[in-house]
Amino acid sequence: MDWFYVKGILILSGINLLAVLGLSLLTGFTGLFSFGHAGFMAIGAYFTATMTVKFGMPFIPALLIGGLAAAMVSLIIGKLTLNLKGDYFCIATLGFGEAIRLILDNVQYFGGARGWPGIPLDTTLINVVVINIIAIVILINLIKSRHGRNMMAVREEELASQIIGINVFKYKMIALAISAAYAGIAGGFLGHYTGFLQPKMFQLIKSTELTIIVIFGGLGSISGSVIGAVLLTALPELLRTFAKWRLVVYGATVIFIMISRPKGLMGGKEITISNIKKFFSRIFNKNKSYNEGEI
Amino acid sequence: MSAFFQQLINGLSIGSVYALMAVGYSLVYSIMNFSNFAHGGVIMIGAYIGFFCMTAFQLPFIPSFILAALGAGLIAVSLEKVAYSPLRKRNAPFLYFIISAMGASIFLENIVIATIGPTFRTYPEVFSRTPITLGKIAIGRLDITMFIISAISLGLLIYVIEGTKTGMAIRATSYNAKASALMGVNTDRIIFIVFALGGILAGIAGILFGMKYTVYPQIGAITIKSFIAAVFGGLGSLTGAVIGSILLGIIETFTSGYLSSQYRDLIAFGLLIFILVVRPMGIMGKITEDKA
């Protein structure tokens, strides 16, 4: 395996990680389940590419505009659908994601269904890593703040948090907008990594993949999302030798994780220095206690 | 005017097959309160079983049809046992069911790609392609068959749900699973029956769709239409699912007929979002504040 190949996997993991971080805030910390994140990625990707290709903007500001555009759209979507409960919100985002893709299929300005070649290859390992670190730092600070605790309260018990005076709708909106912005930036990176954009890249399966990574890594855990994104992006690549069977293994793994270790790898836990100490002391004391509860 | 009626009839025939899928989907939703994303995989398996019965084993239409329906039913039931039953035992939140369903759908799709291959396959011709003409309207024989088979299957399903004791148990469970379990309904058995019924209908839909179009591993993606139809009619309501599907089928054929077939899917998804915003419980749904 040469460095070029490894670098490619790392960049792809980084791009997925960025989208997954946003989704982790939405699903893992606020308890909302979205199937439309491929749509937000698409918006980000096309906006960023428009900025760099058609307006000649530098890459990083263009990325931010892409993220902002996705966040703006998410505010409209959120306004319309965040009052829906449970499954319905998830279905609405699913419909939205597919609608975005089908609209892009028909916009000839961006090449329609045939795709849009010739996007500059601005994505490098360094800028992906830097943006990811910034994104993680922002997310950790957000989650540790009062706002983050409010979001978790919404996840645990919506009615109760409303009663103690948390503006549930507002916090859902914030979580959705931030996660859409992350997805948008990830989309921008993706477009400038492949050098080519096509609505097909943002099908439902992409949203599914992101959701699977979040759950696999563990809901409510940022370190879980990081591990999940790297593992699950690398896994299909490493399984390339049995190309045909890799997605079969992937699907089976997902079911297996769901029925055997439902909290994902790191559900609700983080890797911090104090937690590592606790982990080792628990191993030496031999009294393991797993507590499995609701997410 | 004859073009209008022709579109209408095409829409009815497509819509009735959507209804077969939407009903299975809706049944599972009403009992278990989650969206069974693996339903598409079951449809695909049904389409493939039908295809191989007719080509590789040279069976006539009726036996292949029955085998496809039963095979798909079997797949649906085993799916429940493997992917959902362990979660149900643990009272897992609905998220896990959905993820498990997605895993199952990826698994089914790719195991078919890995073993049979991703190529498109065409069914042998069962019904002659010359349409029946009524005045100026020409109706394809396959379209009529699709409509009749769907109508009969749905009729049987409605009889099972409304007319038998099992159906009563299904209705009771969908109304309140806990209370009906306390009243002596075997919930496990009901879920088994629901998955079997849904799977059989999915198999029928699969073979019909395979004959109308072609068979390929991603054919299950068509369920997303039944999904829209179910939401359109009201999640968990069987009549709603049927009405929603028929309407969706008609809207789709009219869009392709009068606008452009490019906009067909877009209109369907636009409709989904519109319905969710304006009337999330669908046409026939009840307002279930605490159920969703």
XYZ file of C-alpha atoms in Angstrom:
587
model
C 0.000 0.000 0.000
C 1.644 3.195 -1.079
C 1.257 6.561 0.589
C -0.932 7.953 -2.176
C -3.543 5.272 -1.551
C -3.431 5.693 2.219
C -3.680 9.452 1.808
C -6.771 9.016 -0.338
C -8.444 6.888 2.324
C -7.514 9.396 5.003
C -8.936 12.309 3.027
C -12.163 10.409 2.383
C -12.385 9.488 6.066
C -11.851 13.146 6.941
C -14.621 14.251 4.586
C -16.980 11.646 5.992
C -15.933 12.572 9.510
C -16.877 16.198 8.982
C -20.380 15.263 7.852
C -20.622 12.647 10.595
C -19.661 15.176 13.283
C -22.577 17.333 12.275
C -24.911 14.379 12.147
C -23.629 13.281 15.532
C -24.689 16.605 17.005
C -28.120 16.218 15.458
C -28.762 12.518 16.040
C -26.502 11.694 18.943
C -26.902 14.789 21.061
C -30.249 16.269 20.076
C -32.042 13.046 19.228
C -33.205 14.008 15.742
C -32.792 11.535 12.964
C -32.027 12.851 9.492
C -31.858 11.012 6.189
C -31.299 14.163 4.203
C -27.693 14.905 4.944
C -26.586 13.872 1.489
C -28.836 16.714 0.329
C -27.000 19.201 2.530
C -23.710 17.819 1.261
C -24.930 18.330 -2.280
C -25.873 21.936 -1.580
C -22.476 22.582 -0.023
C -20.648 20.833 -2.832
C -22.403 22.698 -5.626
C -22.207 26.073 -3.871
C -18.504 25.707 -3.125
C -17.764 24.619 -6.664
C -19.781 27.516 -8.061
C -17.782 29.916 -5.949
C -14.402 28.541 -6.967
C -15.116 27.705 -10.602
C -17.556 30.380 -11.707
C -16.505 33.257 -9.438
C -12.834 32.395 -8.970
C -12.943 32.572 -5.195
C -10.197 30.968 -3.079
C -11.036 27.514 -1.719
C -11.430 28.055 2.027
C -13.829 31.053 1.875
C -15.782 29.204 -0.791
C -16.070 26.236 1.561
C -17.465 28.451 4.271
C -20.018 29.871 1.854
C -20.969 26.320 0.894
C -21.482 25.469 4.545
C -23.448 28.641 5.127
C -25.694 27.923 2.150
C -26.473 24.455 3.496
C -27.232 25.968 6.908
C -29.573 28.534 5.344
C -31.499 25.851 3.490
C -31.637 23.766 6.648
C -33.285 26.674 8.466
C -36.106 26.667 5.939
C -36.437 22.889 6.122
C -36.314 23.008 9.900
C -38.947 25.703 10.120
C -41.288 23.519 8.103
C -40.566 20.114 9.533
C -39.077 20.304 13.024
C -42.498 20.281 14.586
C -43.054 16.810 13.201
C -42.490 13.979 15.609
C -40.216 10.956 15.462
C -40.418 9.087 12.196
C -42.076 11.916 10.353
C -39.099 14.246 10.649
C -36.866 11.487 9.371
C -39.176 10.904 6.410
C -39.354 14.617 5.659
C -35.566 14.911 5.564
C -35.421 11.829 3.372
C -37.811 13.459 0.928
C -35.842 16.673 1.046
C -32.527 14.949 0.344
C -33.925 13.116 -2.653
C -35.673 16.245 -3.920
C -32.388 18.186 -3.885
C -30.738 15.452 -5.909
C -33.565 15.338 -8.436
C -33.572 19.130 -8.784
C -29.824 19.088 -9.447
C -30.447 16.380 -12.034
C -32.469 18.926 -13.993
C -30.322 22.049 -13.607
C -28.305 22.244 -16.797
C -26.196 25.128 -15.425
C -24.409 22.579 -13.218
C -24.267 19.916 -15.897
C -27.497 18.171 -14.860
C -27.410 14.419 -14.476
C -24.296 14.145 -16.660
C -22.205 15.781 -13.970
C -19.872 18.698 -13.668
C -16.214 17.991 -14.481
C -13.203 20.257 -14.136
C -13.477 21.308 -10.511
C -10.030 22.295 -9.161
C -8.430 19.686 -6.912
C -7.990 21.894 -3.870
C -8.650 19.323 -1.152
C -5.455 18.242 0.565
C -4.870 16.095 3.594
C -3.650 19.138 5.513
C -6.685 21.331 4.995
C -9.068 18.437 5.682
C -7.289 17.637 8.939
C -7.135 21.287 10.027
C -10.829 21.900 9.343
C -11.717 18.652 11.108
C -9.759 19.661 14.192
C -11.451 23.069 14.227
C -14.825 21.357 13.772
C -14.161 18.956 16.644
C -13.017 21.760 18.966
C -16.125 23.810 18.155
C -18.344 20.772 18.712
C -16.758 19.857 22.050
C -17.126 23.421 23.286
C -20.704 23.559 22.106
C -21.624 20.305 23.796
C -20.005 21.306 27.052
C -21.776 24.663 27.047
C -25.236 25.371 28.408
C -26.588 25.073 24.875
C -25.169 21.592 24.505
C -26.709 20.501 27.776
C -30.029 21.922 26.635
C -29.797 19.870 23.448
C -29.150 16.722 25.441
C -32.113 17.568 27.634
C -34.254 17.791 24.512
C -32.979 14.382 23.462
C -33.740 12.759 26.783
C -37.183 14.168 27.452
C -38.685 16.714 25.152
C -41.748 17.505 27.207
C -39.877 17.870 30.478
C -37.277 20.163 28.950
C -40.049 22.306 27.516
C -41.580 22.571 30.958
C -38.364 23.754 32.593
C -38.185 26.528 30.039
C -35.929 25.242 27.261
C -37.004 26.477 23.874
C -37.097 23.025 22.279
C -37.775 24.251 18.764
C -34.905 26.731 18.889
C -32.396 24.143 20.017
C -33.507 21.654 17.400
C -33.103 24.410 14.831
C -29.589 25.280 16.018
C -28.524 21.640 15.973
C -29.946 21.177 12.483
C -28.280 24.324 11.132
C -24.867 23.457 12.554
C -25.051 19.898 11.329
C -26.130 21.094 7.874
C -23.201 23.513 7.797
C -20.794 20.682 8.626
C -22.339 18.523 5.915
C -22.130 21.408 3.447
C -18.436 21.919 4.113
C -17.881 18.175 3.784
C -19.656 18.331 0.426
C -17.387 21.180 -0.668
C -14.350 19.096 0.201
C -15.739 16.090 -1.629
C -16.288 18.043 -4.844
C -12.785 19.453 -4.757
C -11.310 16.068 -3.961
C -12.876 14.138 -6.844
C -12.762 17.109 -9.218
C -16.166 16.063 -10.454
C -19.697 16.487 -9.184
C -22.750 14.493 -10.088
C -26.124 14.419 -8.334
C -25.738 10.629 -8.170
C -22.982 11.076 -5.581
C -25.573 12.316 -3.104
C -28.114 9.541 -3.226
C -30.012 8.211 -0.246
C -27.279 5.626 0.238
C -24.880 8.432 1.171
C -27.195 9.666 3.934
C -27.584 6.075 5.062
C -23.846 5.629 5.173
C -23.431 8.710 7.370
C -26.172 7.611 9.748
C -24.680 4.140 9.972
C -21.298 5.634 10.893
C -22.863 7.731 13.652
C -24.694 4.765 15.141
C -21.734 2.450 14.689
C -19.448 4.856 16.511
C -22.006 5.322 19.235
C -24.672 7.930 19.763
C -23.709 10.877 21.895
C -19.972 10.383 21.548
C -17.615 12.502 19.478
C -14.695 10.114 19.830
C -17.034 7.354 18.697
C -17.872 9.334 15.575
C -14.196 9.821 14.816
C -13.402 6.141 15.219
C -16.526 5.146 13.298
C -15.782 7.474 10.387
C -12.209 6.273 10.002
C -13.041 2.583 10.446
C -16.116 2.478 8.242
C -14.552 4.535 5.469
C -11.442 2.415 5.485
C -13.230 -0.937 5.853
C -14.792 -1.091 2.368
C -11.513 0.137 0.875
C -9.476 -2.478 2.682
C -11.954 -5.123 1.590
C -11.466 -4.135 -2.055
C -9.889 -7.496 -2.810
C -13.241 -9.126 -2.283
C -14.901 -6.207 -3.987
C -18.164 -8.010 -4.644
C -18.653 -9.196 -1.102
C -17.566 -6.129 0.803
C -20.991 -4.485 0.970
C -22.540 -7.795 1.958
C -20.123 -7.920 4.884
C -20.868 -4.281 5.587
C -24.634 -4.813 5.744
C -24.258 -7.890 7.930
C -21.897 -5.987 10.239
C -24.428 -3.224 10.672
C -27.177 -5.653 11.665
C -24.787 -7.506 13.940
C -23.739 -4.304 15.722
C -27.365 -3.274 16.146
C -28.440 -6.542 17.717
C -25.295 -7.279 19.707
C -23.820 -3.973 20.779
C -26.665 -1.509 20.406
C -24.850 1.452 21.883
C -22.272 1.354 19.141
C -18.578 1.305 19.848
C -18.503 4.257 22.204
C -22.156 5.048 22.988
C -22.349 7.998 25.365
C -18.668 7.728 26.331
C -15.687 9.787 25.307
C -12.002 9.009 25.195
C -10.437 11.413 27.664
C -7.437 10.994 29.897
C -9.547 10.463 33.011
C -11.734 7.927 31.224
C -8.674 5.975 30.083
C -7.478 5.858 33.697
C -10.899 4.668 34.829
C -10.924 2.025 32.102
C -7.618 0.551 33.217
C -8.495 0.651 36.877
C -11.708 -1.192 36.038
C -9.788 -3.878 34.169
C -7.491 -4.404 37.121
C -10.323 -4.434 39.633
C -12.229 -6.958 37.540
C -15.592 -5.523 38.298
C -17.059 -4.561 35.039
C -20.435 -2.983 35.008
C -22.119 -2.389 31.735
C -25.185 -0.307 31.979
C -27.346 -0.374 28.965
C -30.137 2.103 28.749
C -32.082 4.173 26.307
C -30.172 6.564 24.127
C -59.728 12.774 -24.290
C -58.686 9.215 -25.082
C -55.109 10.057 -24.077
C -56.448 11.213 -20.742
C -58.242 7.931 -20.098
C -55.240 5.968 -21.181
C -53.047 7.817 -18.720
C -55.660 7.272 -16.062
C -55.707 3.538 -16.655
C -51.918 3.320 -16.673
C -51.865 5.299 -13.454
C -54.389 2.969 -11.879
C -52.383 -0.086 -12.820
C -49.065 1.328 -11.520
C -50.796 2.725 -8.468
C -52.329 -0.631 -7.635
C -48.873 -2.222 -7.554
C -47.598 0.632 -5.388
C -50.519 -0.190 -3.138
C -49.292 -3.786 -2.727
C -45.983 -2.475 -1.436
C -47.420 0.390 0.574
C -49.827 -1.902 2.373
C -47.027 -4.204 3.523
C -45.051 -1.229 4.632
C -48.009 0.315 6.402
C -48.887 -2.945 8.175
C -45.427 -3.141 9.711
C -45.572 0.530 10.620
C -48.911 0.209 12.337
C -47.760 -2.687 14.508
C -44.144 -1.826 15.207
C -44.050 1.937 14.658
C -40.972 2.036 12.519
C -40.247 2.385 8.817
C -39.188 -0.936 7.383
C -36.544 0.143 4.915
C -35.715 -3.442 4.073
C -39.071 -3.879 2.345
C -37.433 -2.996 -0.974
C -35.023 -5.893 -0.584
C -37.955 -8.271 -0.130
C -39.574 -6.953 -3.311
C -36.338 -7.458 -5.194
C -36.020 -11.057 -3.995
C -39.603 -11.688 -5.114
C -38.836 -10.297 -8.555
C -35.740 -12.511 -8.867
C -37.500 -15.665 -7.695
C -40.219 -15.062 -10.266
C -37.646 -14.431 -12.945
C -35.643 -17.581 -12.291
C -38.729 -19.739 -11.984
C -39.827 -18.591 -15.393
C -36.472 -18.676 -17.187
C -34.207 -21.219 -15.514
C -36.915 -23.676 -14.453
C -39.317 -22.930 -17.312
C -42.312 -22.846 -14.983
C -45.555 -21.318 -16.216
C -46.747 -17.994 -14.846
C -49.053 -19.139 -12.043
C -46.604 -21.456 -10.196
C -43.779 -18.919 -10.564
C -46.080 -16.266 -9.238
C -46.967 -18.342 -6.166
C -43.341 -19.304 -5.548
C -42.241 -15.668 -5.795
C -44.905 -14.589 -3.312
C -44.080 -17.370 -0.851
C -40.322 -16.889 -1.223
C -40.599 -13.185 -0.512
C -42.832 -13.937 2.465
C -40.179 -16.301 3.802
C -37.459 -13.654 3.373
C -39.574 -11.071 5.177
C -40.214 -13.403 8.091
C -36.578 -14.435 8.436
C -35.594 -10.786 8.286
C -37.850 -10.124 11.225
C -36.338 -13.012 13.155
C -32.745 -11.991 12.495
C -32.763 -8.232 12.372
C -35.746 -6.995 14.373
C -36.757 -9.639 16.873
C -33.634 -9.243 19.078
C -34.212 -5.496 19.156
C -37.863 -5.954 20.004
C -37.002 -8.221 22.920
C -34.851 -5.440 24.322
C -37.349 -2.617 23.723
C -34.782 -0.744 21.658
C -35.738 2.734 20.399
C -37.042 3.015 16.860
C -33.710 4.344 15.584
C -32.108 0.948 15.978
C -34.862 -0.727 14.024
C -34.325 1.686 11.174
C -30.566 1.194 11.133
C -30.972 -2.554 11.313
C -33.420 -2.356 8.412
C -30.931 -0.341 6.394
C -28.206 -2.855 7.118
C -30.545 -5.591 5.971
C -31.399 -3.733 2.798
C -27.707 -3.187 1.959
C -27.083 -6.860 2.717
C -29.894 -8.161 0.505
C -29.078 -5.891 -2.412
C -25.386 -6.730 -2.403
C -25.732 -10.428 -1.851
C -27.761 -10.485 -5.047
C -25.120 -8.409 -6.840
C -22.383 -10.710 -5.590
C -24.094 -13.962 -6.514
C -26.334 -13.202 -9.484
C -24.670 -10.073 -10.801
C -25.750 -6.502 -11.336
C -27.083 -6.903 -14.877
C -30.589 -5.997 -15.972
C -32.715 -8.984 -16.912
C -35.927 -9.034 -18.871
C -38.780 -11.394 -18.111
C -39.947 -13.684 -20.866
C -43.121 -12.496 -22.515
C -46.110 -13.933 -20.684
C -48.851 -11.722 -21.992
C -48.913 -10.728 -25.633
C -47.899 -7.170 -26.271
C -50.852 -6.356 -28.507
C -53.116 -4.167 -26.404
C -56.839 -4.535 -26.009
C -58.598 -1.678 -27.763
C -61.810 -0.154 -26.525
C -62.830 2.498 -28.999
C -59.802 4.797 -29.093
C -58.284 3.584 -25.833
C -55.601 0.916 -25.977
C -54.942 -0.966 -22.771
C -51.947 -3.234 -22.338
C -52.789 -6.783 -21.310
C -50.065 -6.683 -18.679
C -51.500 -3.492 -17.199
C -54.900 -5.099 -16.819
C -53.357 -8.206 -15.289
C -51.396 -6.079 -12.849
C -54.515 -4.256 -11.814
C -56.612 -7.387 -11.419
C -53.966 -9.309 -9.471
C -53.349 -6.345 -7.178
C -57.041 -5.824 -6.613
C -57.595 -9.495 -5.754
C -54.582 -9.583 -3.405
C -55.681 -6.413 -1.659
C -59.224 -7.753 -1.415
C -57.918 -10.918 0.250
C -55.801 -8.861 2.606
C -58.760 -6.716 3.589
C -60.757 -9.875 4.204
C -57.974 -11.202 6.467
C -57.701 -7.930 8.379
C -61.384 -7.130 8.669
C -63.036 -10.522 8.619
C -60.951 -12.993 10.578
C -60.042 -13.369 14.201
C -56.349 -12.983 13.375
C -57.179 -9.741 11.623
C -58.961 -8.554 14.709
C -55.837 -9.343 16.731
C -53.733 -7.404 14.224
C -56.029 -4.411 14.502
C -56.009 -4.607 18.274
C -52.215 -4.805 18.366
C -51.854 -1.834 16.075
C -54.205 0.117 18.301
C -52.420 -0.715 21.512
C -49.810 -3.448 21.610
C -49.462 -3.613 25.372
C -53.152 -3.767 26.158
C -53.840 -6.417 23.532
C -50.950 -8.518 24.846
C -52.576 -8.301 28.269
C -55.848 -9.429 26.747
C -54.197 -12.598 25.518
C -53.054 -11.671 22.009
C -49.795 -13.372 21.141
C -47.877 -10.335 19.888
C -44.993 -12.401 18.526
C -47.379 -14.401 16.392
C -49.106 -11.255 15.161
C -45.792 -9.731 14.134
C -44.884 -12.962 12.357
C -48.181 -12.882 10.441
C -47.815 -9.216 9.593
C -44.350 -9.742 8.157
C -45.503 -12.816 6.256
C -48.471 -10.964 4.743
C -46.345 -7.937 3.876
C -43.684 -10.160 2.363
C -46.165 -12.097 0.230
C -47.641 -8.868 -1.131
C -44.113 -7.571 -1.740
C -43.304 -10.719 -3.700
C -46.392 -10.217 -5.845
C -45.428 -6.594 -6.414
C -41.907 -7.723 -7.274
C -42.941 -10.172 -9.979
C -45.437 -7.689 -11.454
C -42.878 -4.894 -11.541
C -40.297 -7.225 -12.975
C -42.640 -8.100 -15.829
C -43.560 -4.470 -16.440
C -39.968 -3.195 -16.403
C -36.810 -5.247 -15.860
C -35.202 -7.033 -12.923
C -32.062 -5.625 -11.373
C -30.635 -5.551 -7.832
C -31.708 -1.969 -7.178
C -35.318 -2.580 -8.146
C -36.171 -2.342 -4.449
C -35.551 1.394 -4.642
C -39.069 1.543 -6.007
C -40.349 1.047 -2.458
C -39.523 4.627 -1.793
C -42.597 5.340 -3.883
C -44.730 3.096 -1.741
C -43.215 4.830 1.220
C -44.355 8.204 -0.126
C -47.735 6.705 -0.892
C -48.054 5.393 2.651
C -47.209 8.785 4.124
C -49.522 10.435 1.622
C -52.405 8.249 2.691
C -51.523 8.276 6.356
C -48.896 6.077 7.972
C -50.349 2.985 9.511
C -53.699 3.234 7.752
C -54.313 0.505 5.194
C -57.104 2.271 3.302
C -54.907 5.350 3.353
C -52.029 3.371 1.856
C -54.240 2.114 -0.976
C -55.750 5.522 -1.726
C -52.354 7.213 -1.482
C -50.784 4.682 -3.849
C -53.492 4.957 -6.474
C -53.343 8.753 -6.338
C -49.571 8.703 -6.558
C -49.658 6.339 -9.523
C -52.116 8.595 -11.341
C -50.200 11.771 -10.508
C -47.009 10.158 -11.755
C -48.380 8.993 -15.068
C -50.006 12.374 -15.635
C -46.713 14.122 -14.891
C -44.839 11.916 -17.343
C -47.629 12.228 -19.883
C -48.219 15.943 -19.804
C -44.987 17.434 -18.417
C -41.922 15.270 -18.764
C -40.875 11.967 -17.278
C -37.837 13.757 -15.840
C -40.065 15.490 -13.329
C -41.896 12.343 -12.262
C -39.772 11.536 -9.230
C -39.341 15.177 -8.334
C -43.117 15.649 -8.197
C -43.399 12.560 -5.998
C -40.878 13.861 -3.480
C -42.282 17.365 -3.640
C -45.651 15.849 -2.831
C -44.133 14.026 0.139
C -42.703 17.216 1.614
C -45.893 19.131 0.882
C -48.024 16.514 2.633
C -45.720 16.384 5.632
C -45.845 20.141 6.008
C -49.550 20.623 5.420
C -51.076 17.481 6.814
C -48.453 15.184 8.346
C -50.987 12.539 9.276
C -51.857 12.039 5.618
C -55.249 11.806 4.013
C -56.677 9.044 6.172
C -54.436 9.249 9.205
C -55.589 10.153 12.646
C -53.833 12.795 14.654
C -51.669 10.720 16.933
C -49.799 13.188 19.047
C -48.229 10.702 21.396
C -47.871 7.764 19.047
C -45.333 9.182 16.634
